[in-house]
Amino acid sequence: MNYDMWQDLWVRQPVPLPPPEEGRLLREIQAESEKEDDGRRQFLNAALCSAAIFAVLSLYPLIRHGFELQDWFPFLLWGSWAGIGLVFRQRRRTLDRGYGESLLDRIDHAQAILRESQRYAVWNMIVPVLVTVVMVAHFAAEITEGQSILAPVLAGGLVLLLPLLALPWERKRRDKLRQRMAELQEMRAQLSSGAEAK
Amino acid sequence: MNPGRELEARFHAWLREHRGIFYKIARAHASSAAEQEELFHDMALQLWRSLPAFREQCRPVTWIYRVCLNTALEWRRGQRRRRLANEAELERVEQMISTEPRPGWTQEESELLARLYAAIQTLPDGERTIVVLSLEGLSYREIGEITGLTENHIGVVLSRTRGKLAASLQEVRNEL
């Protein structure tokens, strides 16, 4: 039996799936999509609530005793994070336009997204450190003889606490990313067997 | 027709017209009937999700092959993590034994097809993807469009894979 005969057998094979119960299938699919949308909505709500709380906490000193330079540090922090978010959002859009639709392109695209997300995570950690350095430097310059340096150090420590608290979660996330990268690498190698893609 | 209804109608039509693709890819990648159903469902879900991204830059059937194969490859990664190797082997053996005749087919044809699927399942992912597309009757150019590989490479892989399949299926012929 040669390959053509196997191919003939393949092409002639009956497809035993009953005509798909499309209504049911579509309902299930839509239910799953809705579940995902709900998850996304909940995440967005939580993010908006935290942003509102942080905004109120940041604005409170301003309202209480008027403008003072140190009151702007929280804004510097949140502003930098938002800025980085916007820059990476733009980079992601450019990235999405740069790949084709074949299986290899999809794998390459997924790898590029993972690399970009690693970069994003690094920048998210760098920002609070930079803001803390600026803040501590500012306070240190203001300190006159007899004043304690404890306050700026504590304030800096509090800002640094944010990324430190996120460290275990970040480590888990990075492990997952590495695992996913390795899987994609393996998929690519399996699919192309070392050949050059188009 | 509103865009949502239009997508729904297209989804129905594609699923009806190309369910053979779903079925064959599911059977080439999953051993048991339950797994095949799960994979079929995943492929349908992915097709539904990817529909808004379809820009008609390629034929619908090329798009469907891409979505289904990509989902099947991803699904196998997940399966490998979830299941113990010996369980998979056990189910593969069960599947190889289960060769109930299908309507309009002889017992021998059903058995041969089951053996063909079993032989395909032993291939690495890359070879399996290419051989399934080749058995579907797609040209090298069309396989290249779906996978992103060069025609030259596809030819080399296919020739190697045909050799492997011929060897393992020859044993089957001798057994029958």
Tab-separated table of C-alpha atoms in Angstrom:
chain	number	residue	atom	x	y	z
A	1	MET	CA	0.000	0.000	0.000
A	2	ASN	CA	1.714	3.195	-1.111
A	3	TYR	CA	1.371	6.751	0.177
A	4	ASP	CA	-1.262	7.671	-2.426
A	5	MET	CA	-3.472	4.843	-1.224
A	6	TRP	CA	-3.094	5.978	2.382
A	7	GLN	CA	-3.950	9.478	1.243
A	8	ASP	CA	-7.034	8.176	-0.554
A	9	LEU	CA	-8.081	6.378	2.628
A	10	TRP	CA	-7.528	9.594	4.576
A	11	VAL	CA	-9.552	11.747	2.200
A	12	ARG	CA	-12.439	9.254	1.962
A	13	GLN	CA	-12.706	8.707	5.714
A	14	PRO	CA	-16.134	9.455	7.098
A	15	VAL	CA	-16.295	12.235	9.641
A	16	PRO	CA	-18.211	10.539	12.402
A	17	LEU	CA	-18.888	13.670	14.406
A	18	PRO	CA	-22.581	14.285	14.283
A	19	PRO	CA	-23.484	17.576	12.620
A	20	PRO	CA	-22.186	19.725	15.456
A	21	GLU	CA	-24.840	20.956	17.767
A	22	GLU	CA	-23.842	24.405	16.762
A	23	GLY	CA	-26.356	26.175	18.964
A	24	ARG	CA	-25.094	24.355	22.050
A	25	LEU	CA	-21.448	24.727	21.053
A	26	LEU	CA	-21.817	28.420	20.371
A	27	ARG	CA	-23.650	28.929	23.665
A	28	GLU	CA	-20.834	27.146	25.503
A	29	ILE	CA	-18.229	29.175	23.669
A	30	GLN	CA	-20.040	32.411	24.379
A	31	ALA	CA	-20.433	31.426	28.041
A	32	GLU	CA	-16.665	30.877	28.258
A	33	SER	CA	-15.984	34.184	26.537
A	34	GLU	CA	-18.371	35.930	28.937
A	35	LYS	CA	-16.619	34.298	31.894
A	36	GLU	CA	-13.322	35.693	30.607
A	37	ASP	CA	-14.901	39.101	30.042
A	38	ASP	CA	-16.207	39.023	33.631
A	39	GLY	CA	-12.716	38.255	34.910
A	40	ARG	CA	-11.306	41.117	32.847
A	41	ARG	CA	-14.036	43.477	34.093
A	42	GLN	CA	-13.367	42.515	37.727
A	43	PHE	CA	-9.642	43.124	37.233
A	44	LEU	CA	-10.345	46.513	35.652
A	45	ASN	CA	-12.696	47.461	38.502
A	46	ALA	CA	-10.098	46.463	41.090
A	47	ALA	CA	-7.426	48.472	39.240
A	48	LEU	CA	-9.699	51.535	39.044
A	49	CYS	CA	-10.582	51.282	42.748
A	50	SER	CA	-6.914	51.059	43.767
A	51	ALA	CA	-6.064	53.983	41.483
A	52	ALA	CA	-8.847	56.032	43.094
A	53	ILE	CA	-7.641	55.172	46.616
A	54	PHE	CA	-4.061	56.077	45.743
A	55	ALA	CA	-5.206	59.320	44.114
A	56	VAL	CA	-7.156	60.311	47.239
A	57	LEU	CA	-4.239	59.398	49.510
A	58	SER	CA	-1.889	61.399	47.323
A	59	LEU	CA	-4.196	64.422	47.090
A	60	TYR	CA	-5.014	64.529	50.799
A	61	PRO	CA	-1.789	66.288	51.976
A	62	LEU	CA	-2.142	68.793	49.136
A	63	ILE	CA	-5.661	69.684	50.201
A	64	ARG	CA	-4.723	69.769	53.884
A	65	HIS	CA	-1.761	72.103	53.835
A	66	GLY	CA	-1.296	73.379	50.302
A	67	PHE	CA	1.505	72.703	47.868
A	68	GLU	CA	4.774	71.317	49.131
A	69	LEU	CA	7.369	69.709	46.917
A	70	GLN	CA	7.343	66.356	48.686
A	71	ASP	CA	3.589	66.061	48.079
A	72	TRP	CA	4.326	65.583	44.417
A	73	PHE	CA	6.419	62.461	44.867
A	74	PRO	CA	3.463	60.071	44.817
A	75	PHE	CA	2.329	61.711	41.588
A	76	LEU	CA	5.815	61.316	40.184
A	77	LEU	CA	5.655	57.632	41.059
A	78	TRP	CA	2.178	56.945	39.630
A	79	GLY	CA	2.867	59.218	36.666
A	80	SER	CA	6.051	57.326	35.789
A	81	TRP	CA	4.237	54.014	36.004
A	82	ALA	CA	1.439	55.280	33.807
A	83	GLY	CA	3.996	56.668	31.333
A	84	ILE	CA	5.827	53.378	31.121
A	85	GLY	CA	2.498	51.592	30.681
A	86	LEU	CA	1.618	53.865	27.751
A	87	VAL	CA	5.045	53.476	26.109
A	88	PHE	CA	4.850	49.686	26.320
A	89	ARG	CA	1.265	49.702	25.074
A	90	GLN	CA	2.451	51.557	21.996
A	91	ARG	CA	5.405	49.189	21.558
A	92	ARG	CA	3.025	46.227	21.814
A	93	ARG	CA	0.828	47.662	19.056
A	94	THR	CA	3.863	48.047	16.802
A	95	LEU	CA	4.894	44.502	17.676
A	96	ASP	CA	1.449	43.111	16.815
A	97	ARG	CA	1.664	44.639	13.359
A	98	GLY	CA	5.104	43.192	12.669
A	99	TYR	CA	4.243	39.504	12.368
A	100	GLY	CA	2.426	37.339	9.833
A	101	GLU	CA	-0.169	34.697	10.555
A	102	SER	CA	1.567	31.393	9.858
A	103	LEU	CA	2.230	28.945	12.708
A	104	LEU	CA	5.900	29.963	12.898
A	105	ASP	CA	4.989	33.658	12.833
A	106	ARG	CA	2.562	33.087	15.696
A	107	ILE	CA	5.224	31.349	17.765
A	108	ASP	CA	7.735	34.129	17.026
A	109	HIS	CA	5.103	36.709	17.909
A	110	ALA	CA	4.324	34.980	21.212
A	111	GLN	CA	8.043	34.892	22.049
A	112	ALA	CA	8.418	38.587	21.230
A	113	ILE	CA	5.448	39.412	23.484
A	114	LEU	CA	7.005	37.456	26.341
A	115	ARG	CA	10.342	39.251	25.914
A	116	GLU	CA	8.518	42.578	25.879
A	117	SER	CA	6.611	41.678	29.020
A	118	GLN	CA	9.903	40.810	30.758
A	119	ARG	CA	11.238	44.256	29.818
A	120	TYR	CA	8.043	45.858	31.087
A	121	ALA	CA	8.374	44.072	34.436
A	122	VAL	CA	11.981	45.265	34.802
A	123	TRP	CA	11.010	48.879	34.128
A	124	ASN	CA	8.148	48.614	36.599
A	125	MET	CA	10.685	47.646	39.258
A	126	ILE	CA	13.181	50.348	38.296
A	127	VAL	CA	10.685	53.232	38.567
A	128	PRO	CA	10.059	53.123	42.339
A	129	VAL	CA	13.788	52.771	42.951
A	130	LEU	CA	14.508	55.888	40.870
A	131	VAL	CA	11.706	57.847	42.543
A	132	THR	CA	12.984	56.815	45.972
A	133	VAL	CA	16.504	57.928	45.129
A	134	VAL	CA	15.189	61.325	43.982
A	135	MET	CA	12.990	61.640	47.057
A	136	VAL	CA	15.694	60.688	49.564
A	137	ALA	CA	18.164	63.013	47.813
A	138	HIS	CA	15.634	65.840	48.016
A	139	PHE	CA	14.952	65.310	51.713
A	140	ALA	CA	18.622	64.826	52.504
A	141	ALA	CA	19.408	68.184	50.876
A	142	GLU	CA	16.735	69.841	53.058
A	143	ILE	CA	18.032	68.413	56.306
A	144	THR	CA	19.685	70.901	58.525
A	145	GLU	CA	21.819	70.232	61.505
A	146	GLY	CA	19.984	68.533	64.332
A	147	GLN	CA	17.184	67.141	62.131
A	148	SER	CA	16.778	63.425	61.879
A	149	ILE	CA	17.313	61.593	58.569
A	150	LEU	CA	14.849	58.978	59.771
A	151	ALA	CA	11.845	60.538	58.054
A	152	PRO	CA	13.222	60.488	54.471
A	153	VAL	CA	14.658	57.020	54.965
A	154	LEU	CA	11.297	55.773	56.214
A	155	ALA	CA	9.474	57.420	53.347
A	156	GLY	CA	11.930	55.933	50.851
A	157	GLY	CA	11.584	52.551	52.510
A	158	LEU	CA	7.817	52.726	52.170
A	159	VAL	CA	8.051	53.433	48.445
A	160	LEU	CA	10.550	50.606	48.019
A	161	LEU	CA	8.288	48.306	49.981
A	162	LEU	CA	5.880	48.173	47.027
A	163	PRO	CA	8.204	46.329	44.623
A	164	LEU	CA	9.640	44.298	47.500
A	165	LEU	CA	6.163	43.076	48.397
A	166	ALA	CA	5.641	42.141	44.769
A	167	LEU	CA	8.903	40.178	44.600
A	168	PRO	CA	7.551	36.658	45.361
A	169	TRP	CA	4.720	37.153	42.883
A	170	GLU	CA	7.200	38.559	40.375
A	171	ARG	CA	9.493	35.554	40.806
A	172	LYS	CA	6.601	33.164	40.143
A	173	ARG	CA	5.591	35.175	37.107
A	174	ARG	CA	9.152	35.117	35.780
A	175	ASP	CA	9.378	31.334	36.259
A	176	LYS	CA	6.155	30.921	34.307
A	177	LEU	CA	7.484	33.195	31.578
A	178	ARG	CA	10.707	31.198	31.338
A	179	GLN	CA	8.771	27.947	31.143
A	180	ARG	CA	6.511	29.348	28.452
A	181	MET	CA	9.528	30.658	26.504
A	182	ALA	CA	11.137	27.216	26.656
A	183	GLU	CA	7.896	25.611	25.441
A	184	LEU	CA	7.623	28.017	22.544
A	185	GLN	CA	11.259	27.432	21.689
A	186	GLU	CA	10.626	23.697	21.668
A	187	MET	CA	7.490	24.113	19.553
A	188	ARG	CA	9.411	26.202	17.068
A	189	ALA	CA	12.267	23.727	16.920
A	190	GLN	CA	9.834	20.836	16.434
A	191	LEU	CA	7.957	22.603	13.715
A	192	SER	CA	10.894	23.906	11.759
A	193	SER	CA	13.445	21.179	12.628
A	194	GLY	CA	16.191	23.750	12.296
A	195	ALA	CA	15.009	25.005	8.902
A	196	GLU	CA	14.894	28.627	7.929
A	197	ALA	CA	11.414	30.041	8.003
A	198	LYS	CA	10.106	31.998	5.033
B	1	MET	CA	-26.905	42.157	9.529
B	2	ASN	CA	-25.130	43.423	12.649
B	3	PRO	CA	-21.428	42.476	13.027
B	4	GLY	CA	-22.091	40.054	15.904
B	5	ARG	CA	-24.715	38.158	13.902
B	6	GLU	CA	-22.442	38.174	10.868
B	7	LEU	CA	-19.594	36.601	12.873
B	8	GLU	CA	-21.984	34.036	14.299
B	9	ALA	CA	-23.251	33.136	10.830
B	10	ARG	CA	-19.693	32.817	9.519
B	11	PHE	CA	-18.735	30.654	12.487
B	12	HIS	CA	-21.689	28.325	11.857
B	13	ALA	CA	-20.887	28.099	8.161
B	14	TRP	CA	-17.180	27.386	8.689
B	15	LEU	CA	-17.885	24.800	11.337
B	16	ARG	CA	-20.416	23.061	9.114
B	17	GLU	CA	-18.278	23.200	6.005
B	18	HIS	CA	-14.927	22.306	7.538
B	19	ARG	CA	-15.770	20.039	10.456
B	20	GLY	CA	-13.690	17.367	8.720
B	21	ILE	CA	-10.570	19.467	9.355
B	22	PHE	CA	-11.449	19.765	13.047
B	23	TYR	CA	-12.132	16.076	13.333
B	24	LYS	CA	-8.989	14.893	11.544
B	25	ILE	CA	-6.667	17.247	13.416
B	26	ALA	CA	-8.308	16.330	16.726
B	27	ARG	CA	-7.892	12.624	16.000
B	28	ALA	CA	-4.291	13.059	14.834
B	29	HIS	CA	-3.347	14.828	18.079
B	30	ALA	CA	-5.524	13.218	20.759
B	31	SER	CA	-5.805	9.546	21.622
B	32	SER	CA	-9.115	8.943	23.368
B	33	ALA	CA	-12.559	9.996	22.215
B	34	ALA	CA	-12.951	12.236	25.274
B	35	GLU	CA	-9.697	14.030	24.494
B	36	GLN	CA	-10.651	14.404	20.854
B	37	GLU	CA	-13.914	16.018	21.921
B	38	GLU	CA	-12.070	18.335	24.295
B	39	LEU	CA	-9.622	19.339	21.575
B	40	PHE	CA	-12.453	19.815	19.079
B	41	HIS	CA	-14.109	22.139	21.559
B	42	ASP	CA	-10.865	24.064	22.133
B	43	MET	CA	-10.322	24.469	18.397
B	44	ALA	CA	-13.874	25.719	17.921
B	45	LEU	CA	-13.395	28.150	20.809
B	46	GLN	CA	-10.158	29.461	19.317
B	47	LEU	CA	-11.790	29.817	15.918
B	48	TRP	CA	-14.586	31.855	17.480
B	49	ARG	CA	-12.082	34.057	19.313
B	50	SER	CA	-9.915	34.558	16.257
B	51	LEU	CA	-12.796	35.366	13.887
B	52	PRO	CA	-12.682	39.133	14.458
B	53	ALA	CA	-8.966	39.054	13.530
B	54	PHE	CA	-9.629	37.397	10.162
B	55	ARG	CA	-8.827	40.078	7.581
B	56	GLU	CA	-9.424	37.959	4.474
B	57	GLN	CA	-5.743	38.141	3.560
B	58	CYS	CA	-5.803	34.384	3.044
B	59	ARG	CA	-8.445	31.785	2.219
B	60	PRO	CA	-10.758	30.850	5.126
B	61	VAL	CA	-9.584	27.241	4.928
B	62	THR	CA	-5.925	28.333	5.380
B	63	TRP	CA	-6.969	30.382	8.404
B	64	ILE	CA	-8.900	27.431	9.853
B	65	TYR	CA	-5.917	25.095	9.416
B	66	ARG	CA	-3.661	27.645	11.171
B	67	VAL	CA	-6.028	28.119	14.093
B	68	CYS	CA	-6.727	24.395	14.497
B	69	LEU	CA	-3.085	23.296	14.235
B	70	ASN	CA	-1.888	26.028	16.559
B	71	THR	CA	-4.548	25.060	19.100
B	72	ALA	CA	-3.694	21.375	18.756
B	73	LEU	CA	0.030	22.022	19.313
B	74	GLU	CA	-0.735	24.175	22.373
B	75	TRP	CA	-3.237	21.631	23.649
B	76	ARG	CA	-0.626	18.867	23.455
B	77	ARG	CA	1.792	20.955	25.541
B	78	GLY	CA	-0.908	21.317	28.183
B	79	GLN	CA	-1.766	17.636	28.022
B	80	ARG	CA	1.867	16.667	28.439
B	81	ARG	CA	2.014	18.701	31.621
B	82	ARG	CA	-1.264	17.344	32.949
B	83	ARG	CA	-0.951	13.667	32.321
B	84	LEU	CA	1.418	10.913	33.217
B	85	ALA	CA	3.195	9.332	30.290
B	86	ASN	CA	2.003	5.817	31.075
B	87	GLU	CA	-1.642	6.970	31.080
B	88	ALA	CA	-1.169	8.379	27.601
B	89	GLU	CA	0.420	5.164	26.418
B	90	LEU	CA	-2.440	3.137	27.872
B	91	GLU	CA	-5.039	5.247	26.096
B	92	ARG	CA	-3.084	5.048	22.861
B	93	VAL	CA	-3.126	1.281	23.051
B	94	GLU	CA	-6.859	1.350	23.812
B	95	GLN	CA	-7.432	3.598	20.856
B	96	MET	CA	-5.403	1.319	18.596
B	97	ILE	CA	-7.491	-1.645	19.656
B	98	SER	CA	-10.751	0.240	19.211
B	99	THR	CA	-11.348	-0.104	15.484
B	100	GLU	CA	-15.077	-0.394	15.243
B	101	PRO	CA	-16.205	-0.285	11.622
B	102	ARG	CA	-17.672	3.006	10.572
B	103	PRO	CA	-20.828	3.148	8.476
B	104	GLY	CA	-20.111	2.426	4.820
B	105	TRP	CA	-16.625	1.158	5.565
B	106	THR	CA	-15.200	-2.297	5.690
B	107	GLN	CA	-13.659	-3.599	8.872
B	108	GLU	CA	-10.268	-3.621	7.158
B	109	GLU	CA	-10.540	0.013	6.054
B	110	SER	CA	-11.506	1.119	9.562
B	111	GLU	CA	-8.629	-0.812	11.002
B	112	LEU	CA	-6.171	0.620	8.469
B	113	LEU	CA	-7.339	4.147	9.214
B	114	ALA	CA	-7.005	3.584	12.957
B	115	ARG	CA	-3.462	2.302	12.380
B	116	LEU	CA	-2.693	5.310	10.188
B	117	TYR	CA	-3.806	7.655	12.974
B	118	ALA	CA	-1.798	5.653	15.504
B	119	ALA	CA	1.290	5.896	13.272
B	120	ILE	CA	0.749	9.650	12.826
B	121	GLN	CA	0.475	10.084	16.589
B	122	THR	CA	3.960	8.648	17.074
B	123	LEU	CA	5.480	11.406	14.900
B	124	PRO	CA	7.004	14.565	16.389
B	125	ASP	CA	4.752	17.642	16.262
B	126	GLY	CA	6.428	19.234	13.260
B	127	GLU	CA	6.287	16.123	11.098
B	128	ARG	CA	2.764	15.369	12.230
B	129	THR	CA	1.580	18.842	11.267
B	130	ILE	CA	3.096	18.595	7.793
B	131	VAL	CA	1.939	15.048	7.108
B	132	VAL	CA	-1.665	15.804	8.119
B	133	LEU	CA	-1.723	18.764	5.737
B	134	SER	CA	-0.160	16.647	3.001
B	135	LEU	CA	-2.693	13.856	3.498
B	136	GLU	CA	-5.401	16.498	3.186
B	137	GLY	CA	-4.105	17.015	-0.348
B	138	LEU	CA	-2.581	20.468	0.170
B	139	SER	CA	0.290	21.557	-2.063
B	140	TYR	CA	3.721	22.496	-0.667
B	141	ARG	CA	2.888	26.146	-1.290
B	142	GLU	CA	-0.345	25.877	0.710
B	143	ILE	CA	1.409	24.019	3.542
B	144	GLY	CA	4.037	26.784	3.491
B	145	GLU	CA	1.314	29.438	3.801
B	146	ILE	CA	-0.097	27.707	6.859
B	147	THR	CA	3.116	26.822	8.679
B	148	GLY	CA	5.513	29.540	7.519
B	149	LEU	CA	8.076	26.950	6.362
B	150	THR	CA	9.790	26.990	2.990
B	151	GLU	CA	8.590	24.596	0.288
B	152	ASN	CA	12.045	23.072	0.143
B	153	HIS	CA	11.979	22.267	3.827
B	154	ILE	CA	8.471	20.847	3.599
B	155	GLY	CA	9.625	18.526	0.814
B	156	VAL	CA	12.546	17.266	2.902
B	157	VAL	CA	10.415	16.693	6.017
B	158	LEU	CA	7.648	15.040	4.060
B	159	SER	CA	9.975	12.657	2.320
B	160	ARG	CA	11.493	11.654	5.686
B	161	THR	CA	8.058	11.318	7.303
B	162	ARG	CA	6.635	9.257	4.459
B	163	GLY	CA	9.530	6.863	4.943
B	164	LYS	CA	8.767	6.562	8.657
B	165	LEU	CA	5.048	6.071	8.027
B	166	ALA	CA	5.667	3.523	5.291
B	167	ALA	CA	7.913	1.524	7.606
B	168	SER	CA	5.472	1.490	10.507
B	169	LEU	CA	2.448	0.836	8.277
B	170	GLN	CA	4.191	-1.936	6.368
B	171	GLU	CA	4.332	-3.866	9.620
B	172	VAL	CA	0.596	-3.323	9.967
B	173	ARG	CA	-0.062	-4.678	6.483
B	174	ASN	CA	1.979	-7.723	7.286
B	175	GLU	CA	0.019	-8.226	10.496
B	176	LEU	CA	-3.405	-7.951	8.822
